[in-house]
Amino acid sequence: MPCRVVHLPPLSAPDRRNWLRTVTGRIPPHFIDELIARTDIVEVIGGRVQLKRAGREYKACCPFHDEKTPSFWVSPEKQFYHCFGCGAHGTAVGFLMEYDHASFVEAVEDLAARAGLEVPREGGAAAPRQPHDELYVALERAGLYFRQSLAAEPRAREYLDRRGLAAEIIQRFGIGYAPARWDGLLDRYGTTEDERQVLSRAGLVIERQPDAERGTKPGFYDRFRDRVMFPIRDTRGRTIGFGGRVLDQGEPKYLNSPETELFHKGRELYGLYEARQATRSLQRLLVVEGYMDVVSLHQAGVSYAVATLGTATTPEHLQRIFRLVGEVVFCFDGDRAGRAAAWRALENAVGEVKQGRQVRFLFLPEGHDPDSLVREEGAAGFEARLADAWPMSDYLIRELSSRTDIASVDGRAKLVELARPLLRRIPSDVYRELLVAQLAEVVRMPPGRLGELLDAGGASPGPRAERAPPEPARTQVAGSAGRGNLVRQAISLLVHFPAAGAAVPVRDDLEGVDRPGVSLMLELLAQLREDPVPTTGALLERWRERPEYPHLAKLAATECLVPDAMAAAAEIRSALGRLVTEHLLGRLQEIEQKARGEPLTQAEKAELQGLLRAHAQSARSPAPK
Ligand SMILES: [Zn+2]
């Protein structure tokens, strides 16, 4: 019987906090109001990004995209940040969610701790213990067990030696070894039924099906046996799963944790945590295929390498990547399988590209993988290859061209057909236009004509359906907004100056106005009158859970030429007046139009009278300046 007395080292404070942080109770909205009021966004962001004062605001090089001159602005007045380069924007809570990859609750708890506040929960005082806590503990323990087992197994150490991994990198990645036993982990950490259930939920052991004929009894066995173990960490550094690689020959060569409550392989990237640890401000990510490639590249100094976990790159991966960096290079073996994987990556990437995001493809020479190549050429040689990687547009056109005969008219027509479904998924106009122009050259057609051809058969299906109010362009919010923009203008002013809401009198005559966004505007007005908030950030946090939130946040990111809340209130009053007037006039015209063709009904006559009265009234009470 092996010795079972193993004491875990005490958890470090941050680890403990991470494990206990998550909660299920709802946080009351008024606490969020207070938290935002007590938080200074400049301090929160300034702790992570070097901010420079610029007038009433602060600026910096954007942490969310690659740039040389600052276009990232933080407004203490609005408690809001905004990047003119990549469009990133949000509140202090939003910043922590983006920058630290924290959940909403985690971000709130961070800010609360900083402000010295305790997070209350609706329907109960303290945070209930999270159901995942014990899974994190089990995975952390398993990692420890694997690391200890590595020290005790010469075969595994020799393997890592042979692959040229230094002790430092093995430690940095927490690499270990799962012994060649069916019950190693079980023996140590699965002594009670409860513990075995937790190990099973964590994906570390597998439940055995009882089989009376063969005499197998119910029970569990270790999932990972005789494998080098690579812990997969989330962006906060917590182990959420493992990848295991066989030492010698054996199948399967790679074995990953199954999908669990914590581990979703279509979302995670191996090495991302380590990459973020290595570089304070990541500029780009390199996506390779295996864990060993990631570790070797990091060891050689290419510390922005990550790998997908036995899946093709998913749109979810790309969204995560582009939240961090503006550039991604996919690296594939030059063989048939590598090319197929690259094309799948492209198909998943087209929906995510737009201006400011770069996707490129690097194909390695036959017989090489990133591990062997970086060993042979060093980081500098490898990075020189990266510089020559194909832009996505080149790869797309080259690949599709290779499937047709572009010397013939028919072949070129076929190329357009092949490109159509891909191009239609590219959301951005500018990027798409450039790609169309490039393709137009290949198929020898004017770009405008090609664009029409590609669009034929209906508008390109956008990723999301549009909601009212229509998506704002990044334009200025000024008093000169056109007729169609009155509602948006009012909403935008309320977002920029929530205090103005309290200074706008109630107008019942707005109820009949039928324009997109009116109900949102009325709700905002009523809310701000009843329960004012001081800043844009505080207003946005109230709306976080609502479908209108992204629109409001985008409006907050537009430039506002109105200087203060007083002026904003005057602009809003005037906009409301014009809305009502336009509505009345529109309806009057309708009725008058009808009266020319046929006699009006009694009801219509009554409405006409009312409209004329109302119109006279609204004309008498000019909008205050
Ligand atoms: Zn940016």
JSON list of C-alpha atoms and ligand atoms in Angstrom, two decimals, residues 60-67 71-72 82-89, ligand 1:
[
{"chain": "A", "resi": 60, "resn": "ALA", "atom": "CA", "xyz": [-2.88, 56.17, -22.87]},
{"chain": "A", "resi": 61, "resn": "CYS", "atom": "CA", "xyz": [-1.89, 53.73, -25.56]},
{"chain": "A", "resi": 62, "resn": "CYS", "atom": "CA", "xyz": [-4.85, 51.38, -25.73]},
{"chain": "A", "resi": 63, "resn": "PRO", "atom": "CA", "xyz": [-4.42, 48.12, -23.82]},
{"chain": "A", "resi": 64, "resn": "PHE", "atom": "CA", "xyz": [-6.87, 46.41, -26.15]},
{"chain": "A", "resi": 65, "resn": "HIS", "atom": "CA", "xyz": [-5.18, 47.03, -29.45]},
{"chain": "A", "resi": 66, "resn": "ASP", "atom": "CA", "xyz": [-1.74, 47.64, -30.80]},
{"chain": "A", "resi": 67, "resn": "GLU", "atom": "CA", "xyz": [-0.86, 51.30, -31.26]},
{"chain": "A", "resi": 71, "resn": "SER", "atom": "CA", "xyz": [-6.16, 56.96, -28.61]},
{"chain": "A", "resi": 72, "resn": "PHE", "atom": "CA", "xyz": [-7.46, 55.51, -25.36]},
{"chain": "A", "resi": 82, "resn": "HIS", "atom": "CA", "xyz": [-13.20, 54.92, -24.72]},
{"chain": "A", "resi": 83, "resn": "CYS", "atom": "CA", "xyz": [-10.70, 54.04, -27.44]},
{"chain": "A", "resi": 84, "resn": "PHE", "atom": "CA", "xyz": [-10.99, 55.92, -30.72]},
{"chain": "A", "resi": 85, "resn": "GLY", "atom": "CA", "xyz": [-8.78, 53.31, -32.37]},
{"chain": "A", "resi": 86, "resn": "CYS", "atom": "CA", "xyz": [-10.57, 50.05, -31.71]},
{"chain": "A", "resi": 87, "resn": "GLY", "atom": "CA", "xyz": [-13.83, 51.30, -30.24]},
{"chain": "A", "resi": 88, "resn": "ALA", "atom": "CA", "xyz": [-13.34, 49.61, -26.86]},
{"chain": "A", "resi": 89, "resn": "HIS", "atom": "CA", "xyz": [-15.39, 51.39, -24.23]},
{"chain": "B", "resi": 1, "resn": "ZN", "atom": "ZN", "xyz": [-8.06, 50.45, -28.62]}
]
